[in-house]
């Protein structure tokens, strides 16, 4: 039986995207930060086939210390979340119901986890969850749609062109280079953690990069290269969000690649707080909140910027479920702002419960 004094928190991790291993790393840190005196943690691992498993707290990850080999533990019992008003988990092995969950903390990155799909399932199941809802998750995940919303909100972004695999009018390398300049960045529209991202300066490299990016998504972005400092800011809240102190990424690779972010602990220098004037720091924080609100986000997000030598500030992208690994900026930025890791997890759960209560109070046709 569960302890009635503790909330049952389902931590959902893994998933089917190319960011599966990143999710496992992030989940490990979140689980370690959750206060066991306040919360009863239920570990829900999603394998690469999309199956949900009830994981053992003692063996839910294998090779956990090696980011290149980390993987889900074996033997977790299959479960399913059933839509309804009790948020039931059903054990698929025939042993019946799990006790209802009070809230779910999705620690998922990329498609089928960060893009509104899981958020829609949790909404149907009538269970509060940490982070943005269906709309905010979906628009933040699609970099093309996000850029259009930001541009129409008067928020500066780098110039880009979106490509679709079977578009007969798709521009070639020469036309893109003429419009956007060289080098170019090629990336899947719906992916994170720099998966499938390439910096290219010639046609052969461009064609190879486009082919690789299309392996991850049906839509690909080609962006102009921005010469500027990489500044990041964490946002926390629902209708009245707050921004952390800004930080700076100084990559030691060609750019802040997947390897630099998660595999090579020497892949980048993290400067927190960033060496910025008070005015520039305030501009970053204000624009981070504007970006968060323009993309209909809630709970948490990390907003990434370019600060050009002349002072121009551009939004690169927003991550609605930022990394929580040991070298991730989101928790580090809040720690530098005065909110420690465990307190941050507490606040994210509180925000989820607050929004869940507000949604439950809304009238439906059944009330009319």
Tab-separated table of C-alpha atoms in Angstrom:
chain	number	residue	atom	x	y	z
A	1	UNK	CA	0.000	0.000	0.000
A	2	UNK	CA	1.123	3.547	-0.649
A	3	UNK	CA	1.909	5.981	2.117
A	4	UNK	CA	-1.079	8.406	2.306
A	5	UNK	CA	1.250	11.184	3.406
A	6	UNK	CA	3.315	11.012	0.215
A	7	UNK	CA	2.305	11.875	-3.328
A	8	UNK	CA	2.716	9.084	-5.855
A	9	UNK	CA	4.896	10.504	-8.627
A	10	UNK	CA	5.333	8.545	-11.818
A	11	UNK	CA	8.676	9.360	-13.467
A	12	UNK	CA	8.330	8.548	-17.159
A	13	UNK	CA	11.530	8.060	-19.137
A	14	UNK	CA	13.172	6.317	-22.093
A	15	UNK	CA	10.999	6.527	-25.176
A	16	UNK	CA	11.312	5.740	-28.870
A	17	UNK	CA	13.236	8.774	-30.071
A	18	UNK	CA	16.918	9.050	-30.923
A	19	UNK	CA	17.288	10.849	-27.575
A	20	UNK	CA	16.446	7.688	-25.603
A	21	UNK	CA	19.803	7.571	-23.798
A	22	UNK	CA	19.633	11.268	-22.921
A	23	UNK	CA	16.258	10.636	-21.298
A	24	UNK	CA	17.731	7.825	-19.200
A	25	UNK	CA	20.535	10.092	-17.992
A	26	UNK	CA	18.096	12.892	-17.159
A	27	UNK	CA	15.671	10.563	-15.368
A	28	UNK	CA	18.418	9.176	-13.174
A	29	UNK	CA	19.196	12.671	-11.895
A	30	UNK	CA	15.549	13.591	-11.363
A	31	UNK	CA	14.926	10.382	-9.420
A	32	UNK	CA	17.962	10.991	-7.228
A	33	UNK	CA	16.742	14.536	-6.492
A	34	UNK	CA	13.176	13.614	-5.495
A	35	UNK	CA	12.688	13.742	-1.733
A	36	UNK	CA	11.592	10.223	-0.656
A	37	UNK	CA	10.027	11.666	2.491
A	38	UNK	CA	7.584	13.692	0.371
A	39	UNK	CA	7.073	11.470	-2.667
A	40	UNK	CA	6.562	7.809	-3.445
A	41	UNK	CA	8.299	7.384	-6.788
A	42	UNK	CA	6.938	5.001	-9.420
A	43	UNK	CA	9.448	4.305	-12.190
A	44	UNK	CA	7.916	4.013	-15.650
A	45	UNK	CA	10.372	3.101	-18.381
A	46	UNK	CA	9.419	3.229	-22.066
A	47	UNK	CA	11.497	0.896	-24.187
A	48	UNK	CA	12.494	1.507	-27.800
A	49	UNK	CA	9.430	-0.383	-29.020
A	50	UNK	CA	7.140	1.960	-27.076
A	51	UNK	CA	6.166	-0.494	-24.331
A	52	UNK	CA	5.719	0.866	-20.799
A	53	UNK	CA	7.357	-1.032	-17.961
A	54	UNK	CA	7.106	-0.781	-14.181
A	55	UNK	CA	10.774	-0.638	-13.286
A	56	UNK	CA	12.600	-1.791	-10.172
A	57	UNK	CA	14.232	1.000	-8.180
A	58	UNK	CA	17.324	-1.144	-7.692
A	59	UNK	CA	17.904	-2.114	-11.313
A	60	UNK	CA	16.073	0.207	-13.661
A	61	UNK	CA	19.220	1.233	-15.550
A	62	UNK	CA	22.170	-0.776	-16.783
A	63	UNK	CA	25.629	0.745	-17.327
A	64	UNK	CA	24.260	3.916	-15.756
A	65	UNK	CA	27.704	5.493	-15.397
A	66	UNK	CA	28.487	5.225	-19.124
A	67	UNK	CA	26.459	7.646	-21.296
A	68	UNK	CA	27.401	5.665	-24.409
A	69	UNK	CA	26.102	2.334	-23.067
A	70	UNK	CA	23.347	3.341	-20.627
A	71	UNK	CA	20.125	1.371	-21.189
A	72	UNK	CA	16.900	0.306	-19.514
A	73	UNK	CA	17.041	-2.599	-17.119
A	74	UNK	CA	15.454	-5.854	-18.174
A	75	UNK	CA	12.463	-7.631	-16.701
A	76	UNK	CA	10.216	-4.705	-15.779
A	77	UNK	CA	6.540	-5.666	-15.683
A	78	UNK	CA	4.481	-4.365	-18.617
A	79	UNK	CA	1.904	-1.733	-17.664
A	80	UNK	CA	-0.545	0.574	-19.429
A	81	UNK	CA	-2.111	3.887	-18.416
A	82	UNK	CA	-5.882	3.774	-18.771
A	83	UNK	CA	-7.812	6.982	-19.529
A	84	UNK	CA	-10.436	7.793	-16.939
A	85	UNK	CA	-10.898	9.625	-13.670
A	86	UNK	CA	-8.635	7.430	-11.496
A	87	UNK	CA	-5.378	7.509	-13.483
A	88	UNK	CA	-5.057	3.750	-13.214
A	89	UNK	CA	-1.995	1.788	-14.195
A	90	UNK	CA	-2.912	-1.726	-15.267
A	91	UNK	CA	-0.372	-4.514	-14.955
A	92	UNK	CA	-0.590	-6.366	-18.262
A	93	UNK	CA	0.687	-9.598	-16.746
A	94	UNK	CA	-2.716	-10.266	-15.207
A	95	UNK	CA	-1.982	-9.143	-11.650
A	96	UNK	CA	-4.457	-6.257	-11.705
A	97	UNK	CA	-4.329	-2.559	-10.989
A	98	UNK	CA	-1.553	-0.434	-9.606
A	99	UNK	CA	-2.606	2.303	-7.206
A	100	UNK	CA	-3.498	5.602	-8.906
A	101	UNK	CA	-0.773	8.148	-9.571
A	102	UNK	CA	-1.059	11.709	-8.300
A	103	UNK	CA	1.205	13.263	-10.926
A	104	UNK	CA	3.584	12.219	-13.703
A	105	UNK	CA	6.976	13.758	-14.374
A	106	UNK	CA	7.805	13.088	-18.044
A	107	UNK	CA	11.562	13.069	-18.520
A	108	UNK	CA	11.322	12.384	-22.247
A	109	UNK	CA	13.206	14.101	-25.045
A	110	UNK	CA	12.318	14.272	-28.716
A	111	UNK	CA	9.422	12.811	-30.737
A	112	UNK	CA	6.809	10.650	-29.008
A	113	UNK	CA	7.638	12.196	-25.677
A	114	UNK	CA	8.305	15.922	-25.869
A	115	UNK	CA	6.058	16.734	-28.847
A	116	UNK	CA	2.592	16.609	-27.288
A	117	UNK	CA	1.880	12.927	-27.918
A	118	UNK	CA	2.493	11.703	-24.364
A	119	UNK	CA	1.008	14.944	-23.020
A	120	UNK	CA	-2.226	14.166	-24.884
A	121	UNK	CA	-2.358	10.682	-23.375
A	122	UNK	CA	-1.819	12.062	-19.879
A	123	UNK	CA	-4.500	14.693	-20.448
A	124	UNK	CA	-6.950	11.977	-21.549
A	125	UNK	CA	-6.022	10.004	-18.450
A	126	UNK	CA	-6.895	13.062	-16.356
A	127	UNK	CA	-3.573	13.018	-14.535
A	128	UNK	CA	-1.496	16.140	-13.818
A	129	UNK	CA	1.930	16.192	-15.420
A	130	UNK	CA	5.047	18.323	-15.291
A	131	UNK	CA	5.816	20.632	-18.202
A	132	UNK	CA	3.940	22.101	-21.127
A	133	UNK	CA	0.586	20.846	-22.313
A	134	UNK	CA	-0.265	19.430	-25.719
A	135	UNK	CA	-0.151	22.718	-27.637
A	136	UNK	CA	3.001	24.158	-26.103
A	137	UNK	CA	4.824	20.851	-26.421
A	138	UNK	CA	3.862	20.413	-30.067
A	139	UNK	CA	4.714	23.898	-31.300
A	140	UNK	CA	7.973	24.084	-29.349
A	141	UNK	CA	9.087	20.741	-30.781
A	142	UNK	CA	8.543	21.758	-34.409
A	143	UNK	CA	11.314	24.282	-35.050
A	144	UNK	CA	9.678	25.525	-38.250
A	145	UNK	CA	6.332	26.257	-36.568
A	146	UNK	CA	8.082	27.714	-33.521
A	147	UNK	CA	10.127	30.079	-35.653
A	148	UNK	CA	7.036	31.275	-37.479
A	149	UNK	CA	5.196	31.950	-34.204
A	150	UNK	CA	8.199	33.779	-32.770
A	151	UNK	CA	8.692	35.834	-35.920
A	152	UNK	CA	5.013	36.827	-35.918
A	153	UNK	CA	5.354	37.803	-32.244
A	154	UNK	CA	8.179	40.194	-33.098
A	155	UNK	CA	10.860	37.961	-31.574
A	156	UNK	CA	14.039	37.827	-33.693
A	157	UNK	CA	15.175	34.433	-35.041
A	158	UNK	CA	17.792	33.286	-37.532
A	159	UNK	CA	16.648	33.086	-41.154
A	160	UNK	CA	15.690	29.608	-42.343
A	161	UNK	CA	14.106	27.549	-45.098
A	162	UNK	CA	12.106	24.374	-44.428
A	163	UNK	CA	12.406	21.394	-46.761
A	164	UNK	CA	10.114	18.450	-47.361
A	165	UNK	CA	11.394	15.259	-48.913
A	166	UNK	CA	8.979	15.105	-51.882
A	167	UNK	CA	8.527	18.825	-52.534
A	168	UNK	CA	9.059	19.265	-56.310
A	169	UNK	CA	10.016	22.919	-55.797
A	170	UNK	CA	12.609	22.204	-53.107
A	171	UNK	CA	15.466	24.745	-53.401
A	172	UNK	CA	18.903	23.404	-54.232
A	173	UNK	CA	22.180	24.123	-52.463
A	174	UNK	CA	23.083	27.088	-54.688
A	175	UNK	CA	19.792	28.895	-54.034
A	176	UNK	CA	19.976	28.249	-50.299
A	177	UNK	CA	23.590	29.427	-50.114
A	178	UNK	CA	22.680	32.595	-52.003
A	179	UNK	CA	19.850	33.390	-49.580
A	180	UNK	CA	21.338	32.193	-46.279
A	181	UNK	CA	25.092	32.428	-46.875
A	182	UNK	CA	27.715	29.876	-45.861
A	183	UNK	CA	28.158	27.841	-43.780
A	184	UNK	CA	24.647	26.434	-43.366
A	185	UNK	CA	23.110	24.410	-40.564
A	186	UNK	CA	20.916	21.459	-41.502
A	187	UNK	CA	18.684	19.860	-38.858
A	188	UNK	CA	15.502	17.796	-38.440
A	189	UNK	CA	12.542	20.028	-37.625
A	190	UNK	CA	11.343	17.777	-34.801
A	191	UNK	CA	14.371	16.615	-32.886
A	192	UNK	CA	16.520	17.877	-30.049
A	193	UNK	CA	19.905	17.392	-28.418
A	194	UNK	CA	21.574	18.290	-31.742
A	195	UNK	CA	20.660	14.850	-33.149
A	196	UNK	CA	20.940	14.927	-36.952
A	197	UNK	CA	22.384	18.452	-36.951
A	198	UNK	CA	25.178	19.279	-39.399
A	199	UNK	CA	27.251	22.344	-40.191
A	200	UNK	CA	28.003	22.356	-43.943
A	201	UNK	CA	29.895	24.582	-46.337
A	202	UNK	CA	29.785	22.736	-49.692
A	203	UNK	CA	27.262	20.913	-51.831
A	204	UNK	CA	28.461	17.361	-51.143
A	205	UNK	CA	28.333	17.874	-47.396
A	206	UNK	CA	24.940	19.535	-47.761
A	207	UNK	CA	23.412	16.593	-49.643
A	208	UNK	CA	24.750	14.130	-47.070
A	209	UNK	CA	23.447	16.285	-44.208
A	210	UNK	CA	19.977	16.583	-45.727
A	211	UNK	CA	19.825	12.821	-46.239
A	212	UNK	CA	20.788	12.213	-42.616
A	213	UNK	CA	18.331	14.802	-41.266
A	214	UNK	CA	15.495	13.234	-43.277
A	215	UNK	CA	16.270	9.928	-41.548
A	216	UNK	CA	14.881	11.511	-38.347
A	217	UNK	CA	12.000	13.644	-39.630
A	218	UNK	CA	9.751	14.341	-42.621
A	219	UNK	CA	10.658	18.028	-42.464
A	220	UNK	CA	14.158	19.524	-42.380
A	221	UNK	CA	15.363	23.042	-41.602
A	222	UNK	CA	18.235	24.799	-43.304
A	223	UNK	CA	19.360	27.772	-41.228
A	224	UNK	CA	21.814	30.589	-41.642
A	225	UNK	CA	24.952	30.480	-39.538
A	226	UNK	CA	24.930	33.077	-36.769
A	227	UNK	CA	28.205	34.444	-35.505
A	228	UNK	CA	27.489	35.005	-31.844
A	229	UNK	CA	27.822	33.819	-28.265
A	230	UNK	CA	25.558	30.933	-27.227
A	231	UNK	CA	23.494	32.134	-24.271
A	232	UNK	CA	20.895	30.041	-22.434
A	233	UNK	CA	18.202	30.941	-19.935
A	234	UNK	CA	15.882	28.708	-17.894
A	235	UNK	CA	12.193	29.547	-17.428
A	236	UNK	CA	9.940	28.225	-14.663
A	237	UNK	CA	6.235	28.800	-14.052
A	238	UNK	CA	2.768	28.663	-15.558
A	239	UNK	CA	0.931	31.932	-16.147
A	240	UNK	CA	3.533	34.060	-14.329
A	241	UNK	CA	6.873	32.500	-15.352
A	242	UNK	CA	10.257	33.487	-13.940
A	243	UNK	CA	13.628	33.470	-15.695
A	244	UNK	CA	16.936	32.289	-14.254
A	245	UNK	CA	20.272	34.002	-14.516
A	246	UNK	CA	21.628	33.484	-18.055
A	247	UNK	CA	24.486	31.104	-18.765
A	248	UNK	CA	26.866	30.729	-21.677
A	249	UNK	CA	27.933	27.668	-23.668
A	250	UNK	CA	31.452	27.783	-25.095
A	251	UNK	CA	31.740	24.649	-27.276
A	252	UNK	CA	35.075	22.964	-27.819
A	253	UNK	CA	33.675	21.154	-30.874
A	254	UNK	CA	32.644	22.804	-34.161
A	255	UNK	CA	29.287	23.511	-32.506
A	256	UNK	CA	27.351	22.342	-29.453
A	257	UNK	CA	26.792	18.845	-30.818
A	258	UNK	CA	25.143	15.784	-29.259
A	259	UNK	CA	28.563	14.474	-28.282
A	260	UNK	CA	29.539	17.776	-26.669
A	261	UNK	CA	26.258	17.906	-24.738
A	262	UNK	CA	26.028	14.379	-23.393
A	263	UNK	CA	29.037	12.173	-24.153
A	264	UNK	CA	32.115	14.359	-23.763
A	265	UNK	CA	32.226	16.013	-20.345
A	266	UNK	CA	34.986	18.254	-21.712
A	267	UNK	CA	32.988	19.058	-24.853
A	268	UNK	CA	32.021	22.560	-23.745
A	269	UNK	CA	32.634	25.108	-21.030
A	270	UNK	CA	29.528	26.201	-19.110
A	271	UNK	CA	29.840	29.725	-17.777
A	272	UNK	CA	27.206	30.428	-15.114
A	273	UNK	CA	26.268	33.167	-14.786
A	274	UNK	CA	27.247	34.402	-18.235
A	275	UNK	CA	29.597	37.366	-18.402
A	276	UNK	CA	26.973	39.898	-19.476
A	277	UNK	CA	26.168	43.476	-18.607
A	278	UNK	CA	23.115	44.010	-16.416
A	279	UNK	CA	21.226	45.351	-19.416
A	280	UNK	CA	22.083	42.357	-21.610
A	281	UNK	CA	21.244	39.879	-18.840
A	282	UNK	CA	17.865	41.563	-18.365
A	283	UNK	CA	17.238	41.503	-22.124
A	284	UNK	CA	17.928	37.762	-22.172
A	285	UNK	CA	15.565	37.124	-19.250
A	286	UNK	CA	12.791	39.281	-20.711
A	287	UNK	CA	13.060	37.666	-24.144
A	288	UNK	CA	13.146	34.174	-22.588
A	289	UNK	CA	9.817	34.837	-20.871
A	290	UNK	CA	8.323	36.349	-24.043
A	291	UNK	CA	9.425	33.283	-26.000
A	292	UNK	CA	7.996	30.916	-23.380
A	293	UNK	CA	4.637	32.683	-23.538
A	294	UNK	CA	4.568	33.066	-27.338
A	295	UNK	CA	4.947	29.297	-27.695
A	296	UNK	CA	2.200	28.611	-25.104
A	297	UNK	CA	4.585	26.831	-22.733
A	298	UNK	CA	4.027	25.963	-19.085
A	299	UNK	CA	6.041	24.490	-16.264
A	300	UNK	CA	9.566	24.620	-17.604
A	301	UNK	CA	11.682	25.390	-20.647
A	302	UNK	CA	15.192	26.346	-21.596
A	303	UNK	CA	15.535	29.115	-24.175
A	304	UNK	CA	18.698	29.239	-26.286
A	305	UNK	CA	19.983	32.482	-27.789
A	306	UNK	CA	22.686	33.916	-29.991
A	307	UNK	CA	24.177	37.227	-28.843
A	308	UNK	CA	25.911	38.835	-31.785
A	309	UNK	CA	28.958	41.121	-31.472
A	310	UNK	CA	26.857	44.217	-32.192
A	311	UNK	CA	24.466	43.369	-29.368
A	312	UNK	CA	21.657	41.844	-31.420
A	313	UNK	CA	19.912	39.010	-29.535
A	314	UNK	CA	18.233	36.181	-31.460
A	315	UNK	CA	16.307	33.160	-30.217
A	316	UNK	CA	17.752	29.898	-31.486
A	317	UNK	CA	15.182	27.503	-30.013
A	318	UNK	CA	13.165	26.555	-26.940
A	319	UNK	CA	13.333	23.141	-25.268
A	320	UNK	CA	10.124	22.290	-23.415
A	321	UNK	CA	11.689	19.311	-21.597
A	322	UNK	CA	15.295	20.406	-21.127
A	323	UNK	CA	18.016	17.983	-20.145
A	324	UNK	CA	18.456	17.122	-16.473
A	325	UNK	CA	21.791	15.329	-16.749
A	326	UNK	CA	24.759	16.154	-14.527
A	327	UNK	CA	26.096	18.563	-17.153
A	328	UNK	CA	22.750	20.065	-18.248
A	329	UNK	CA	22.199	23.794	-18.121
A	330	UNK	CA	18.595	23.895	-16.889
A	331	UNK	CA	19.163	22.692	-13.303
A	332	UNK	CA	22.546	24.414	-13.150
A	333	UNK	CA	21.016	27.768	-14.098
A	334	UNK	CA	18.359	27.482	-11.399
A	335	UNK	CA	20.943	26.418	-8.844
A	336	UNK	CA	22.922	29.571	-9.658
A	337	UNK	CA	19.698	31.581	-9.274
A	338	UNK	CA	19.131	30.174	-5.791
A	339	UNK	CA	16.866	27.188	-6.430
A	340	UNK	CA	18.593	23.861	-5.762
A	341	UNK	CA	17.922	20.649	-7.657
A	342	UNK	CA	15.497	19.093	-5.150
A	343	UNK	CA	13.647	22.387	-4.646
A	344	UNK	CA	13.388	22.734	-8.430
A	345	UNK	CA	11.796	19.289	-8.727
A	346	UNK	CA	9.389	20.217	-5.897
A	347	UNK	CA	8.363	23.390	-7.680
A	348	UNK	CA	7.823	21.621	-11.003
A	349	UNK	CA	5.541	19.096	-9.310
A	350	UNK	CA	3.662	21.918	-7.554
A	351	UNK	CA	3.143	23.696	-10.892
A	352	UNK	CA	1.814	20.481	-12.442
A	353	UNK	CA	-0.666	20.000	-9.600
A	354	UNK	CA	-1.762	23.653	-9.759
A	355	UNK	CA	-2.513	23.405	-13.485
A	356	UNK	CA	-4.187	20.026	-13.019
A	357	UNK	CA	-6.518	21.488	-10.388
A	358	UNK	CA	-7.398	24.399	-12.669
A	359	UNK	CA	-8.144	22.074	-15.581
A	360	UNK	CA	-10.281	19.816	-13.401
A	361	UNK	CA	-12.353	22.824	-12.341
A	362	UNK	CA	-13.265	23.718	-15.942
A	363	UNK	CA	-16.833	22.999	-17.003
A	364	UNK	CA	-17.559	20.347	-19.596
A	365	UNK	CA	-20.692	19.516	-21.549
A	366	UNK	CA	-21.568	17.030	-18.821
A	367	UNK	CA	-21.950	19.962	-16.416
A	368	UNK	CA	-24.435	21.860	-18.583
